[in-house]
Amino acid sequence: MKVSNHAIERFRERTGCKKSDISIQNKLLKFADLGKPAEFRTKGYATLALINHNFERAEYLMYNDWILVIADDCIITIHENESKRWTIK
């Protein structure tokens, strides 16, 4: 699996982490390995995500309070599950 530069930058932005890209990439890959498949709690959230992302489907993994968004075998971004929009499948 790959990790996008966008996901690395979002992790830095959301955590204040100052580590190298490689260190963050490895951390995100570990999150993906340990994460569990997740889905939106409601169909409304899922529909909104599809619209906001040009109808490109994504998979979601939940690790602790993190949501990893995966498309084409690449972690494209990472969110904190503060809004509780996701649940484990």
Tab-separated table of C-alpha atoms in Angstrom:
chain	number	residue	atom	x	y	z
A	1	MET	CA	0.000	0.000	0.000
A	2	LYS	CA	1.119	3.548	-0.734
A	3	VAL	CA	0.656	6.720	1.293
A	4	SER	CA	-0.073	10.018	-0.456
A	5	ASN	CA	1.761	13.220	0.375
A	6	HIS	CA	-1.642	14.681	1.209
A	7	ALA	CA	-2.180	12.041	3.924
A	8	ILE	CA	1.263	12.763	5.383
A	9	GLU	CA	0.549	16.497	5.477
A	10	ARG	CA	-2.908	16.004	7.021
A	11	PHE	CA	-1.349	13.834	9.742
A	12	ARG	CA	1.198	16.567	10.479
A	13	GLU	CA	-1.497	19.223	10.503
A	14	ARG	CA	-3.760	17.254	12.825
A	15	THR	CA	-1.081	16.047	15.258
A	16	GLY	CA	1.693	18.652	15.132
A	17	CYS	CA	4.134	15.828	14.362
A	18	LYS	CA	7.538	17.034	13.136
A	19	LYS	CA	8.912	13.626	12.095
A	20	SER	CA	10.137	12.778	8.595
A	21	ASP	CA	7.831	11.795	5.750
A	22	ILE	CA	9.139	8.202	5.961
A	23	SER	CA	8.433	8.019	9.696
A	24	ILE	CA	4.873	9.277	9.219
A	25	GLN	CA	4.369	7.002	6.217
A	26	ASN	CA	5.407	3.998	8.311
A	27	LYS	CA	3.077	5.072	11.131
A	28	LEU	CA	0.134	5.387	8.725
A	29	LEU	CA	0.897	1.986	7.212
A	30	LYS	CA	0.909	0.532	10.731
A	31	PHE	CA	-2.468	2.190	11.379
A	32	ALA	CA	-3.763	0.555	8.177
A	33	ASP	CA	-2.441	-2.870	9.204
A	34	LEU	CA	-4.095	-2.607	12.616
A	35	GLY	CA	-7.244	-0.819	11.451
A	36	LYS	CA	-10.658	-2.339	11.068
A	37	PRO	CA	-12.961	-1.777	8.096
A	38	ALA	CA	-15.315	1.111	8.790
A	39	GLU	CA	-18.368	2.640	7.196
A	40	PHE	CA	-20.466	5.745	7.602
A	41	ARG	CA	-23.118	5.554	10.311
A	42	THR	CA	-25.792	6.793	7.902
A	43	LYS	CA	-26.376	6.633	4.177
A	44	GLY	CA	-26.587	10.430	4.151
A	45	TYR	CA	-22.940	10.765	5.167
A	46	ALA	CA	-21.943	8.179	2.551
A	47	THR	CA	-23.878	9.998	-0.182
A	48	LEU	CA	-22.346	13.345	0.783
A	49	ALA	CA	-18.841	11.832	0.667
A	50	LEU	CA	-19.476	10.460	-2.832
A	51	ILE	CA	-20.689	13.834	-4.070
A	52	ASN	CA	-17.792	15.725	-2.456
A	53	HIS	CA	-15.251	13.363	-4.010
A	54	ASN	CA	-16.540	13.313	-7.590
A	55	PHE	CA	-18.268	9.956	-7.109
A	56	GLU	CA	-14.971	8.158	-6.526
A	57	ARG	CA	-15.453	5.301	-4.096
A	58	ALA	CA	-13.140	4.869	-1.149
A	59	GLU	CA	-12.634	2.368	1.621
A	60	TYR	CA	-12.320	3.406	5.237
A	61	LEU	CA	-10.284	1.899	8.040
A	62	MET	CA	-10.665	2.861	11.678
A	63	TYR	CA	-7.701	2.720	14.019
A	64	ASN	CA	-8.429	4.089	17.491
A	65	ASP	CA	-9.906	7.533	16.763
A	66	TRP	CA	-8.393	7.794	13.275
A	67	ILE	CA	-10.128	7.173	9.963
A	68	LEU	CA	-7.900	6.293	7.020
A	69	VAL	CA	-9.379	6.928	3.581
A	70	ILE	CA	-8.070	4.467	1.001
A	71	ALA	CA	-8.485	4.548	-2.770
A	72	ASP	CA	-6.571	2.508	-5.341
A	73	ASP	CA	-4.475	0.836	-2.605
A	74	CYS	CA	-3.268	4.218	-1.343
A	75	ILE	CA	-3.982	6.038	1.913
A	76	ILE	CA	-5.186	9.319	0.449
A	77	THR	CA	-6.062	11.154	3.656
A	78	ILE	CA	-6.627	10.709	7.362
A	79	HIS	CA	-9.338	12.112	9.627
A	80	GLU	CA	-9.992	12.177	13.319
A	81	ASN	CA	-13.317	10.534	14.125
A	82	GLU	CA	-14.435	13.469	16.261
A	83	SER	CA	-17.785	13.779	14.516
A	84	LYS	CA	-18.444	10.052	15.032
A	85	ARG	CA	-19.621	9.706	11.441
A	86	TRP	CA	-18.007	6.290	11.078
A	87	THR	CA	-18.543	2.955	12.740
A	88	ILE	CA	-16.728	-0.374	12.483
A	89	LYS	CA	-18.403	-2.663	9.933
